[in-house]
């Protein structure tokens, strides 16, 4: 009798889902592990990675506004504007190079681990695998630790959690948070613009089938997308000769995203934006 009962007990133990307290404890342990292994990790800010501009170029009053008006390269307007504002206040890039870079590692792996609830054994195995992947990612990413590489998935995962809460009756605020996450993702990695319609179409159809509150939810979802992403691309089109994509993703997006021109200064030649004549680098 006991011999026949043992496989059933083992299967029940393996398949039983973790209780909320157990999930919280495991998430806290994993987050502490991620905090420890990222203790000396730093990233490369957008300004440093871009290599054309420096924060000092926009240090004067109104520099941030001028920067956003002139910007049309493959650098994230969200991250670089945050860096420029932070540099103006504190004289460093700590906000993205250290704080957001480390936070993104911790949240991306911890939240992704518990985005879907599985059986106890599966969850524990997934946690162990996630720990190994995190350690390997840190080793590999050290060769080119651009901040956007890890902040982008963090934004998306936070968006998925917002979508889950919105679908479970969390209200229009969570639909707004989901729309904001999609907007930030697109303004961090430009290729996401072509994925936006694929994501938004089924969500929009889902909301249209709702009997009540669909107008409010649709407005909350699309408000940040139209105002931020839409506003940015309208600015690109109006001020930069019909350009819509803010990166061509060709491998030359730091040069070919501008119409470059040669400017002669005191017998030497420099690359410059032919619209603004803002000088970038010496030839």
mmCIF file of N, CA and C in Angstrom, residues 60 63 80 96-97 135 141 149 158 181 215 220 225 232 256 258 281:
data_model
loop_
_atom_site.group_PDB
_atom_site.id
_atom_site.type_symbol
_atom_site.label_atom_id
_atom_site.label_comp_id
_atom_site.label_asym_id
_atom_site.label_seq_id
_atom_site.Cartn_x
_atom_site.Cartn_y
_atom_site.Cartn_z
ATOM 1 N N UNK A 60 24.734 74.598 -20.901
ATOM 2 C CA UNK A 60 24.145 75.907 -20.656
ATOM 3 C C UNK A 60 22.635 75.783 -20.457
ATOM 4 N N UNK A 63 19.936 73.694 -22.511
ATOM 5 C CA UNK A 63 20.697 72.718 -23.286
ATOM 6 C C UNK A 63 19.934 71.427 -23.527
ATOM 7 N N UNK A 80 19.183 59.058 -22.820
ATOM 8 C CA UNK A 80 20.167 60.128 -22.943
ATOM 9 C C UNK A 80 19.659 61.434 -22.330
ATOM 10 N N UNK A 96 22.125 56.040 -14.780
ATOM 11 C CA UNK A 96 22.007 54.908 -15.704
ATOM 12 C C UNK A 96 23.197 53.960 -15.606
ATOM 13 N N UNK A 97 24.402 54.505 -15.435
ATOM 14 C CA UNK A 97 25.591 53.653 -15.445
ATOM 15 C C UNK A 97 25.643 52.720 -14.237
ATOM 16 N N UNK A 135 24.593 34.896 -14.190
ATOM 17 C CA UNK A 135 26.047 34.947 -14.027
ATOM 18 C C UNK A 135 26.745 34.948 -15.382
ATOM 19 N N UNK A 141 28.246 40.305 -20.996
ATOM 20 C CA UNK A 141 27.873 41.697 -21.217
ATOM 21 C C UNK A 141 28.984 42.651 -20.805
ATOM 22 N N UNK A 149 20.802 47.687 -23.215
ATOM 23 C CA UNK A 149 20.650 46.252 -23.430
ATOM 24 C C UNK A 149 19.855 45.587 -22.318
ATOM 25 N N UNK A 158 8.161 44.705 -16.836
ATOM 26 C CA UNK A 158 7.256 45.516 -16.022
ATOM 27 C C UNK A 158 5.945 45.758 -16.773
ATOM 28 N N UNK A 181 4.942 51.443 -20.851
ATOM 29 C CA UNK A 181 6.065 50.509 -20.993
ATOM 30 C C UNK A 181 6.370 50.250 -22.463
ATOM 31 N N UNK A 215 -13.802 52.341 -23.704
ATOM 32 C CA UNK A 215 -13.294 53.626 -24.172
ATOM 33 C C UNK A 215 -12.255 54.195 -23.227
ATOM 34 N N UNK A 220 -6.552 55.155 -22.015
ATOM 35 C CA UNK A 220 -5.413 55.030 -21.106
ATOM 36 C C UNK A 220 -4.259 54.301 -21.768
ATOM 37 N N UNK A 225 1.378 56.261 -25.748
ATOM 38 C CA UNK A 225 1.938 55.872 -27.045
ATOM 39 C C UNK A 225 1.820 57.021 -28.036
ATOM 40 N N UNK A 232 7.362 62.053 -30.608
ATOM 41 C CA UNK A 232 8.768 61.996 -30.986
ATOM 42 C C UNK A 232 8.929 61.782 -32.486
ATOM 43 N N UNK A 256 24.908 57.527 -40.114
ATOM 44 C CA UNK A 256 23.963 57.682 -41.198
ATOM 45 C C UNK A 256 22.586 58.132 -40.736
ATOM 46 N N UNK A 258 22.142 60.822 -39.351
ATOM 47 C CA UNK A 258 22.182 62.226 -39.742
ATOM 48 C C UNK A 258 22.508 62.337 -41.223
ATOM 49 N N UNK A 281 32.672 65.700 -34.708
ATOM 50 C CA UNK A 281 33.977 65.084 -34.518
ATOM 51 C C UNK A 281 34.933 65.490 -35.617
#
